[in-house]
Amino acid sequence: MKINVMTDILEANDRIATANSEAFKENGNLVLNLISSPGSGKTSLLEKTGDALKGKLRLGVIAGDIETMRDSERLQKHKIPAVQLTTGSACHLDANMVASALPHVDLKKTDVLVIENVGNLVCPAEFKVGEDHKIVILSVTEGDEKPLKYPLVFRESSLLLINKIDLLKYTNFNLKEAKANARRVHPDLEIIDVSCVTGEGMDEWIAWLNRQYQKKFGTKPRA
Amino acid sequence: MKINVMTDILEANDRIATANSEAFKENGNLVLNLISSPGSGKTSLLEKTGDALKGKLRLGVIAGDIETMRDSERLQKHKIPAVQLTTGSACHLDANMVASALPHVDLKKTDVLVIENVGNLVCPAEFKVGEDHKIVILSVTEGDEKPLKYPLVFRESSLLLINKIDLLKYTNFNLKEAKANARRVHPDLEIIDVSCVTGEGMDEWIAWLNRQYQKKFGTKPRA
């Protein structure tokens, strides 16, 4: 008998992820698992997204961090309902952690639920939490070769947001090369350039969210 | 009987780390475990460090990445002997992976051996590889609150390099606050601001390396 600890962990995780996913569908939630390195701008993007969606789609966030309540506090200042999950030492969110947060989220009053994962470009990509899509953020200060060095998250994601595009001119990041690298590991990957400082790409990102919501629930977009 | 998988893994790791450490001491190697998020500038720092140490301390690098040979290829262009460890999916280097690379490093001809860990601010902090010091790099584009959100690596490190200081003026990174946050989790942490673009802080960093080499081997610094 061979015990494969990792396979067992992932199978148990997937069962809980499926249950989460069923709850999300029943409650009308489009669910996005947002993954990036530390400091790529996940929380800033969500602040801007909450402002842009106001009066249209209702955004809710489950924010994962090893320690501190900072991200949920930042979001609450933008009147975005946010639950903080502090993992202690875990380097990613798993389906069970997300399940434990759900009683604290008003799913019936949420259209788009974003799971803001722990800042880590590696481990979160392995664990489904019940999401419709993974979204990966890469900021231009991180380097254009990252999709080749950390391929799994780029392969698993439906959308790549290239963030901090306002800093492009101060770096040696080659935007064309970054996109080519991302499509080497995931040929159909959608890509949007964004800046939370200048607002560049925000309309395109909001339109993407609306399309996904409409695809899942078939209703007229509200944004 | 309670089986604590994580404790067992760490104990086995520590035994191999101790053996690595003994080999390093015998061969006259100061060994540094370099940890940061993806894209904080580990490889760029090593390129500059190799250039600065030329003819003085002899630098060698073991570069960890999930995939690609890019980092070791970049270093070899700077005539820095570099061995690439590709981890496949592992999110950190452990002592056994480093041990497996040692036959490919000419330890007798190396004064400073840098283990460039996988880009990940979380998992590498948990695994000793036989190093004298962990060094953490935080780039100013990542945000000044990171020491509070990812405390372990800041607690375990002897030195924090705040990198990309040339980009400070384009960000909302508060340098004073970043240092205060780092010292909240590790009061004695040494901190040097550096830029691989302008060269700021490089002299101080090279002096730090020399001091550590001298402390370990008691010889007159060669750089």
Short mmCIF file of C-alpha atoms in Angstrom, two decimals:
data_model
loop_
_atom_site.label_atom_id
_atom_site.label_comp_id
_atom_site.label_asym_id
_atom_site.label_seq_id
_atom_site.Cartn_x
_atom_site.Cartn_y
_atom_site.Cartn_z
CA MET A 1 0.00 0.00 0.00
CA LYS A 2 1.35 3.34 -1.04
CA ILE A 3 0.27 6.40 0.86
CA ASN A 4 0.53 9.54 -1.22
CA VAL A 5 0.01 12.28 1.34
CA MET A 6 -0.17 15.04 -1.25
CA THR A 7 -2.78 13.23 -3.37
CA ASP A 8 -4.92 12.58 -0.28
CA ILE A 9 -4.69 16.22 0.77
CA LEU A 10 -5.68 17.43 -2.68
CA GLU A 11 -8.60 14.98 -2.95
CA ALA A 12 -9.97 16.04 0.43
CA ASN A 13 -9.51 19.66 -0.60
CA ASP A 14 -11.34 19.13 -3.90
CA ARG A 15 -14.37 17.63 -2.14
CA ILE A 16 -14.71 20.72 0.03
CA ALA A 17 -14.06 22.99 -2.96
CA THR A 18 -16.95 21.33 -4.79
CA ALA A 19 -19.26 21.96 -1.83
CA ASN A 20 -18.15 25.62 -1.69
CA SER A 21 -18.75 25.91 -5.41
CA GLU A 22 -22.31 24.58 -5.09
CA ALA A 23 -23.06 27.11 -2.33
CA PHE A 24 -21.68 29.91 -4.52
CA LYS A 25 -23.84 28.91 -7.47
CA GLU A 26 -26.98 28.69 -5.34
CA ASN A 27 -26.32 32.13 -3.83
CA GLY A 28 -25.58 33.82 -7.15
CA ASN A 29 -21.88 34.43 -6.57
CA LEU A 30 -19.27 34.70 -9.27
CA VAL A 31 -16.13 33.62 -7.39
CA LEU A 32 -12.57 34.59 -8.28
CA ASN A 33 -9.39 33.29 -6.66
CA LEU A 34 -6.87 36.14 -6.88
CA ILE A 35 -3.22 35.03 -6.75
CA SER A 36 0.07 36.96 -6.95
CA SER A 37 3.42 37.56 -5.30
CA PRO A 38 3.41 39.70 -2.17
CA GLY A 39 2.98 43.34 -3.12
CA SER A 40 1.76 42.91 -6.69
CA GLY A 41 -1.27 45.03 -5.90
CA LYS A 42 -4.13 42.63 -5.11
CA THR A 43 -5.67 44.86 -2.43
CA SER A 44 -5.21 48.08 -4.41
CA LEU A 45 -6.95 46.46 -7.37
CA LEU A 46 -9.86 45.42 -5.15
CA GLU A 47 -10.18 48.93 -3.69
CA LYS A 48 -10.49 50.35 -7.22
CA THR A 49 -12.77 47.52 -8.32
CA GLY A 50 -15.13 48.10 -5.40
CA ASP A 51 -15.33 51.80 -6.29
CA ALA A 52 -15.96 51.04 -9.98
CA LEU A 53 -18.68 48.45 -9.27
CA LYS A 54 -20.54 50.60 -6.74
CA GLY A 55 -24.31 50.54 -7.41
CA LYS A 56 -23.80 47.79 -10.01
CA LEU A 57 -22.37 44.38 -9.05
CA ARG A 58 -21.94 43.91 -5.29
CA LEU A 59 -18.35 42.97 -4.41
CA GLY A 60 -17.34 40.94 -1.36
CA VAL A 61 -13.85 39.82 -0.37
CA ILE A 62 -12.29 37.05 1.71
CA ALA A 63 -8.70 38.23 2.30
CA GLY A 64 -6.05 35.65 3.20
CA ASP A 65 -2.89 36.63 5.04
CA ILE A 66 -0.42 34.88 7.29
CA GLU A 67 -0.80 37.66 9.85
CA THR A 68 -2.48 41.09 10.26
CA MET A 69 -5.95 42.44 9.45
CA ARG A 70 -4.56 45.15 7.17
CA ASP A 71 -6.10 44.08 3.88
CA SER A 72 -9.64 43.71 5.19
CA GLU A 73 -9.30 47.04 7.02
CA ARG A 74 -8.20 48.75 3.79
CA LEU A 75 -11.17 47.27 1.92
CA GLN A 76 -13.67 48.18 4.60
CA LYS A 77 -12.59 51.83 4.23
CA HIS A 78 -13.86 51.52 0.66
CA LYS A 79 -17.12 50.06 2.01
CA ILE A 80 -16.30 46.65 0.57
CA PRO A 81 -17.52 43.84 2.87
CA ALA A 82 -14.33 41.93 3.69
CA VAL A 83 -13.56 38.98 5.94
CA GLN A 84 -9.94 38.42 6.98
CA LEU A 85 -8.59 34.87 7.12
CA THR A 86 -5.25 34.77 8.94
CA THR A 87 -3.52 31.50 8.19
CA GLY A 88 -0.87 31.65 10.97
CA SER A 89 1.81 29.96 8.93
CA ALA A 90 0.00 28.41 5.98
CA CYS A 91 1.36 29.66 2.68
CA HIS A 92 -1.95 29.42 0.78
CA LEU A 93 -5.70 29.28 1.30
CA ASP A 94 -7.39 25.93 0.92
CA ALA A 95 -11.04 25.04 0.43
CA ASN A 96 -11.61 24.30 4.11
CA MET A 97 -10.25 27.67 5.23
CA VAL A 98 -12.55 29.38 2.74
CA ALA A 99 -15.48 27.24 3.94
CA SER A 100 -14.76 28.41 7.49
CA ALA A 101 -15.10 32.05 6.39
CA LEU A 102 -18.40 31.62 4.54
CA PRO A 103 -20.69 32.00 7.60
CA HIS A 104 -19.20 35.50 7.95
CA VAL A 105 -19.97 36.52 4.34
CA ASP A 106 -23.47 37.61 3.30
CA LEU A 107 -23.49 35.49 0.15
CA LYS A 108 -27.08 36.46 -0.72
CA LYS A 109 -25.98 40.10 -0.96
CA THR A 110 -22.79 39.38 -2.94
CA ASP A 111 -22.53 39.19 -6.73
CA VAL A 112 -18.77 38.93 -7.10
CA LEU A 113 -16.82 37.24 -4.32
CA VAL A 114 -13.06 37.60 -4.54
CA ILE A 115 -10.85 35.26 -2.55
CA GLU A 116 -7.67 37.30 -2.13
CA ASN A 117 -5.10 34.57 -1.58
CA VAL A 118 -1.90 34.74 0.52
CA GLY A 119 0.83 36.59 -1.39
CA ASN A 120 2.66 33.69 -2.98
CA LEU A 121 3.06 32.85 -6.65
CA VAL A 122 3.66 29.14 -6.00
CA CYS A 123 1.54 27.26 -3.48
CA PRO A 124 -1.93 28.84 -3.90
CA ALA A 125 -2.05 27.62 -7.51
CA GLU A 126 -2.32 24.00 -6.30
CA PHE A 127 -5.46 24.39 -4.20
CA LYS A 128 -8.98 24.92 -5.55
CA VAL A 129 -11.23 26.78 -3.15
CA GLY A 130 -14.48 26.55 -5.14
CA GLU A 131 -13.76 29.42 -7.52
CA ASP A 132 -15.02 29.92 -11.06
CA HIS A 133 -11.69 31.38 -12.14
CA LYS A 134 -8.21 31.89 -10.87
CA ILE A 135 -6.78 35.30 -11.76
CA VAL A 136 -3.05 35.94 -11.56
CA ILE A 137 -1.55 39.41 -11.12
CA LEU A 138 2.00 40.13 -12.25
CA SER A 139 3.38 43.60 -11.63
CA VAL A 140 5.89 45.05 -14.08
CA THR A 141 8.49 45.49 -11.33
CA GLU A 142 8.70 41.68 -10.95
CA GLY A 143 10.19 40.85 -14.35
CA ASP A 144 8.89 39.57 -17.66
CA GLU A 145 10.24 36.01 -17.28
CA LYS A 146 8.04 35.11 -14.32
CA PRO A 147 5.46 33.07 -16.31
CA LEU A 148 8.25 30.68 -17.32
CA LYS A 149 9.65 30.39 -13.80
CA TYR A 150 6.29 29.94 -12.05
CA PRO A 151 4.23 28.28 -14.80
CA LEU A 152 1.50 26.55 -12.78
CA VAL A 153 -0.38 29.65 -11.68
CA PHE A 154 -0.28 31.08 -15.22
CA ARG A 155 -1.52 27.75 -16.61
CA GLU A 156 -4.37 27.51 -14.07
CA SER A 157 -5.57 31.11 -14.41
CA SER A 158 -8.23 32.38 -16.82
CA LEU A 159 -6.92 35.94 -16.74
CA LEU A 160 -3.55 37.64 -16.24
CA LEU A 161 -3.61 41.22 -15.01
CA ILE A 162 -0.28 42.97 -15.70
CA ASN A 163 -0.32 45.59 -12.95
CA LYS A 164 1.61 48.78 -12.16
CA ILE A 165 1.78 49.52 -15.86
CA ASP A 166 2.42 53.17 -14.83
CA LEU A 167 5.89 52.06 -13.62
CA LEU A 168 6.77 50.38 -16.93
CA LYS A 169 9.03 53.22 -18.07
CA TYR A 170 11.20 52.94 -14.94
CA THR A 171 11.88 49.21 -15.36
CA ASN A 172 13.44 46.90 -17.96
CA PHE A 173 10.19 44.88 -18.12
CA ASN A 174 9.44 43.92 -21.75
CA LEU A 175 5.64 43.87 -22.00
CA LYS A 176 5.55 42.02 -25.31
CA GLU A 177 7.97 39.38 -24.02
CA ALA A 178 5.98 38.97 -20.77
CA LYS A 179 2.80 38.28 -22.75
CA ALA A 180 4.60 35.89 -25.08
CA ASN A 181 6.02 34.04 -22.06
CA ALA A 182 2.58 33.82 -20.44
CA ARG A 183 1.09 32.43 -23.65
CA ARG A 184 3.92 29.91 -23.95
CA VAL A 185 2.61 28.24 -20.80
CA HIS A 186 -1.08 29.03 -21.47
CA PRO A 187 -1.89 29.86 -25.11
CA ASP A 188 -5.51 31.00 -24.47
CA LEU A 189 -4.77 33.16 -21.44
CA GLU A 190 -6.62 36.47 -21.46
CA ILE A 191 -4.40 39.42 -20.52
CA ILE A 192 -5.26 42.97 -19.44
CA ASP A 193 -2.73 45.71 -18.58
CA VAL A 194 -3.84 47.74 -15.59
CA SER A 195 -2.73 50.53 -13.30
CA CYS A 196 -4.43 51.28 -10.02
CA VAL A 197 -2.69 54.69 -10.06
CA THR A 198 -3.73 55.99 -13.50
CA GLY A 199 -6.85 53.82 -13.91
CA GLU A 200 -5.53 52.38 -17.20
CA GLY A 201 -7.26 49.11 -18.08
CA MET A 202 -9.89 49.37 -15.34
CA ASP A 203 -12.78 49.60 -17.85
CA GLU A 204 -11.55 46.48 -19.60
CA TRP A 205 -11.20 44.64 -16.27
CA ILE A 206 -14.71 45.65 -15.17
CA ALA A 207 -16.08 44.53 -18.56
CA TRP A 208 -14.33 41.17 -18.08
CA LEU A 209 -16.01 40.78 -14.67
CA ASN A 210 -19.40 41.58 -16.17
CA ARG A 211 -18.93 39.07 -18.97
CA GLN A 212 -18.03 36.32 -16.51
CA TYR A 213 -21.01 37.14 -14.30
CA GLN A 214 -23.30 37.08 -17.32
CA LYS A 215 -21.85 33.79 -18.57
CA LYS A 216 -22.47 32.14 -15.21
CA PHE A 217 -25.90 33.53 -14.41
CA GLY A 218 -27.19 34.54 -17.84
CA THR A 219 -28.59 37.85 -16.57
CA LYS A 220 -28.16 41.26 -18.14
CA PRO A 221 -24.98 42.81 -16.77
CA ARG A 222 -25.70 45.30 -14.04
CA ALA A 223 -22.48 47.30 -14.40
CA MET B 1 1.02 7.47 18.89
CA LYS B 2 0.85 10.81 17.18
CA ILE B 3 2.65 11.31 13.90
CA ASN B 4 3.54 14.91 13.28
CA VAL B 5 4.55 14.88 9.62
CA MET B 6 5.80 18.47 9.66
CA THR B 7 8.01 17.96 12.72
CA ASP B 8 9.52 14.81 11.20
CA ILE B 9 10.20 16.59 7.93
CA LEU B 10 11.90 19.49 9.71
CA GLU B 11 14.00 17.19 11.91
CA ALA B 12 15.22 15.19 8.92
CA ASN B 13 15.94 18.46 7.14
CA ASP B 14 17.90 19.84 10.08
CA ARG B 15 20.15 16.76 10.20
CA ILE B 16 21.10 17.24 6.55
CA ALA B 17 21.49 21.00 7.09
CA THR B 18 23.98 20.31 9.88
CA ALA B 19 26.00 18.04 7.59
CA ASN B 20 25.97 20.71 4.86
CA SER B 21 27.06 23.30 7.40
CA GLU B 22 30.03 21.15 8.50
CA ALA B 23 31.15 20.73 4.89
CA PHE B 24 30.90 24.49 4.37
CA LYS B 25 33.01 25.24 7.44
CA GLU B 26 35.65 22.73 6.41
CA ASN B 27 35.84 24.19 2.91
CA GLY B 28 36.03 27.81 4.06
CA ASN B 29 32.63 28.88 2.76
CA LEU B 30 30.53 31.67 4.22
CA VAL B 31 27.02 30.56 3.23
CA LEU B 32 24.01 32.85 2.78
CA ASN B 33 20.43 31.78 2.13
CA LEU B 34 18.87 34.55 0.05
CA ILE B 35 15.08 34.78 0.28
CA SER B 36 12.53 37.14 -1.27
CA SER B 37 9.33 37.37 -3.26
CA PRO B 38 9.58 36.65 -6.99
CA GLY B 39 11.14 39.62 -8.75
CA SER B 40 12.62 41.44 -5.74
CA GLY B 41 16.00 41.45 -7.40
CA LYS B 42 17.94 38.47 -6.01
CA THR B 43 19.71 37.67 -9.27
CA SER B 44 20.44 41.33 -10.11
CA LEU B 45 21.98 41.78 -6.66
CA LEU B 46 24.18 38.73 -7.20
CA GLU B 47 25.32 39.97 -10.63
CA LYS B 48 26.45 43.26 -9.02
CA THR B 49 27.93 41.46 -6.01
CA GLY B 50 30.01 39.18 -8.22
CA ASP B 51 31.35 42.19 -10.10
CA ALA B 52 32.18 44.03 -6.85
CA LEU B 53 33.93 41.04 -5.27
CA LYS B 54 36.03 40.19 -8.34
CA GLY B 55 39.66 39.56 -7.36
CA LYS B 56 38.70 39.61 -3.66
CA LEU B 57 36.24 37.10 -2.21
CA ARG B 58 35.26 34.33 -4.63
CA LEU B 59 31.47 34.13 -5.06
CA GLY B 60 29.56 30.97 -5.98
CA VAL B 61 25.80 30.54 -6.34
CA ILE B 62 23.29 27.72 -6.13
CA ALA B 63 20.14 29.12 -7.76
CA GLY B 64 16.77 27.55 -6.97
CA ASP B 65 13.82 27.86 -9.32
CA ILE B 66 10.72 25.85 -10.04
CA GLU B 67 11.57 25.85 -13.74
CA THR B 68 14.11 27.39 -16.17
CA MET B 69 17.89 27.85 -16.11
CA ARG B 70 17.61 31.63 -16.48
CA ASP B 71 19.16 32.71 -13.19
CA SER B 72 22.28 30.56 -13.46
CA GLU B 73 22.68 31.63 -17.11
CA ARG B 74 22.50 35.30 -16.09
CA LEU B 75 25.13 34.74 -13.38
CA GLN B 76 27.45 32.79 -15.67
CA LYS B 77 27.51 35.80 -18.01
CA HIS B 78 29.05 37.68 -15.06
CA LYS B 79 31.58 34.85 -14.65
CA ILE B 80 29.99 33.76 -11.39
CA PRO B 81 30.07 29.96 -10.99
CA ALA B 82 26.40 29.03 -10.64
CA VAL B 83 24.55 25.74 -10.33
CA GLN B 84 20.83 25.69 -11.13
CA LEU B 85 18.50 23.60 -8.97
CA THR B 86 15.09 23.26 -10.60
CA THR B 87 12.58 22.07 -8.02
CA GLY B 88 9.78 21.01 -10.41
CA SER B 89 7.00 22.07 -8.11
CA ALA B 90 8.62 22.53 -4.70
CA CYS B 91 8.07 26.02 -3.35
CA HIS B 92 11.37 26.22 -1.43
CA LEU B 93 14.84 24.68 -1.28
CA ASP B 94 15.52 22.21 1.50
CA ALA B 95 18.80 20.90 2.89
CA ASN B 96 18.69 17.73 0.81
CA MET B 97 18.23 19.62 -2.47
CA VAL B 98 21.20 21.81 -1.58
CA ALA B 99 23.23 18.71 -0.63
CA SER B 100 22.47 17.25 -4.06
CA ALA B 101 23.95 20.35 -5.72
CA LEU B 102 27.19 20.37 -3.70
CA PRO B 103 29.12 17.89 -5.89
CA HIS B 104 28.67 20.41 -8.72
CA VAL B 105 30.14 23.34 -6.74
CA ASP B 106 33.88 23.78 -6.32
CA LEU B 107 33.67 24.52 -2.59
CA LYS B 108 37.45 24.73 -2.21
CA LYS B 109 37.48 27.65 -4.66
CA THR B 110 34.49 29.43 -3.12
CA ASP B 111 34.63 32.00 -0.29
CA VAL B 112 31.03 33.15 -0.30
CA LEU B 113 28.36 30.68 -1.38
CA VAL B 114 24.91 32.15 -1.91
CA ILE B 115 21.91 29.84 -2.01
CA GLU B 116 19.41 31.84 -4.07
CA ASN B 117 16.12 30.37 -2.90
CA VAL B 118 12.88 29.97 -4.90
CA GLY B 119 11.05 33.31 -5.12
CA ASN B 120 8.66 32.97 -2.21
CA LEU B 121 8.47 35.05 0.97
CA VAL B 122 6.76 32.29 2.95
CA CYS B 123 7.94 28.69 2.68
CA PRO B 124 11.74 29.04 2.32
CA ALA B 125 11.93 30.66 5.77
CA GLU B 126 11.01 27.34 7.41
CA PHE B 127 13.86 25.25 6.01
CA LYS B 128 17.51 25.51 7.03
CA VAL B 129 19.90 24.46 4.29
CA GLY B 130 23.15 24.75 6.26
CA GLU B 131 23.57 28.52 5.92
CA ASP B 132 25.32 30.91 8.29
CA HIS B 133 22.72 33.59 7.66
CA LYS B 134 19.40 34.07 5.97
CA ILE B 135 19.14 37.37 4.11
CA VAL B 136 15.75 38.72 3.09
CA ILE B 137 15.27 41.17 0.22
CA LEU B 138 12.22 43.44 0.12
CA SER B 139 11.84 45.75 -2.86
CA VAL B 140 10.16 49.12 -2.39
CA THR B 141 7.49 48.28 -4.97
CA GLU B 142 6.17 45.54 -2.66
CA GLY B 143 4.89 47.72 0.18
CA ASP B 144 6.17 48.77 3.60
CA GLU B 145 3.81 46.52 5.61
CA LYS B 146 5.29 43.24 4.34
CA PRO B 147 7.39 42.50 7.48
CA LEU B 148 4.17 42.40 9.51
CA LYS B 149 2.34 40.20 7.02
CA TYR B 150 5.20 37.73 6.47
CA PRO B 151 7.00 37.91 9.83
CA LEU B 152 8.86 34.58 9.87
CA VAL B 153 11.41 35.37 7.18
CA PHE B 154 12.15 38.77 8.74
CA ARG B 155 12.54 37.14 12.16
CA GLU B 156 14.87 34.42 10.83
CA SER B 157 17.08 36.72 8.75
CA SER B 158 20.27 38.46 9.93
CA LEU B 159 20.03 41.16 7.28
CA LEU B 160 17.26 42.93 5.36
CA LEU B 161 18.19 44.46 2.02
CA ILE B 162 15.63 47.06 0.92
CA ASN B 163 16.08 46.91 -2.83
CA LYS B 164 15.06 49.06 -5.82
CA ILE B 165 15.56 52.15 -3.68
CA ASP B 166 15.88 54.07 -6.98
CA LEU B 167 12.13 53.49 -7.52
CA LEU B 168 11.20 54.89 -4.10
CA LYS B 169 10.00 58.22 -5.48
CA TYR B 170 7.51 56.52 -7.79
CA THR B 171 5.82 54.52 -5.02
CA ASN B 172 3.98 55.19 -1.76
CA PHE B 173 6.49 53.01 0.13
CA ASN B 174 7.37 54.64 3.47
CA LEU B 175 10.99 53.69 4.14
CA LYS B 176 10.94 54.69 7.81
CA GLU B 177 7.74 52.73 8.40
CA ALA B 178 9.13 49.67 6.58
CA LYS B 179 12.18 49.63 8.85
CA ALA B 180 10.05 50.16 11.95
CA ASN B 181 7.83 47.25 10.86
CA ALA B 182 10.84 45.01 10.26
CA ARG B 183 12.22 45.84 13.70
CA ARG B 184 8.85 45.18 15.31
CA VAL B 185 9.25 41.53 14.34
CA HIS B 186 13.06 41.45 14.73
CA PRO B 187 14.50 44.27 16.88
CA ASP B 188 18.19 43.57 16.06
CA LEU B 189 17.74 43.14 12.31
CA GLU B 190 20.45 44.85 10.28
CA ILE B 191 19.08 46.80 7.30
CA ILE B 192 20.79 48.19 4.20
CA ASP B 193 19.07 50.17 1.42
CA VAL B 194 20.36 49.16 -2.00
CA SER B 195 19.84 49.78 -5.68
CA CYS B 196 21.30 47.56 -8.37
CA VAL B 197 20.60 50.36 -10.87
CA THR B 198 22.39 53.28 -9.16
CA GLY B 199 24.77 51.23 -7.01
CA GLU B 200 23.50 52.89 -3.82
CA GLY B 201 24.30 50.80 -0.75
CA MET B 202 26.55 48.35 -2.58
CA ASP B 203 29.65 49.38 -0.59
CA GLU B 204 27.80 48.85 2.67
CA TRP B 205 26.56 45.45 1.49
CA ILE B 206 30.05 44.35 0.42
CA ALA B 207 31.42 45.54 3.79
CA TRP B 208 28.74 43.45 5.54
CA LEU B 209 29.82 40.38 3.55
CA ASN B 210 33.45 40.97 4.49
CA ARG B 211 32.60 41.34 8.18
CA GLN B 212 30.68 38.06 8.18
CA TYR B 213 33.49 36.26 6.38
CA GLN B 214 36.01 37.64 8.87
CA LYS B 215 33.81 36.70 11.85
CA LYS B 216 33.53 33.11 10.62
CA PHE B 217 37.10 32.52 9.51
CA GLY B 218 39.02 35.16 11.47
CA THR B 219 41.12 36.09 8.46
CA LYS B 220 41.89 39.58 7.21
CA PRO B 221 39.15 40.59 4.77
CA ARG B 222 40.25 40.14 1.19
CA ALA B 223 37.82 42.64 -0.33
#
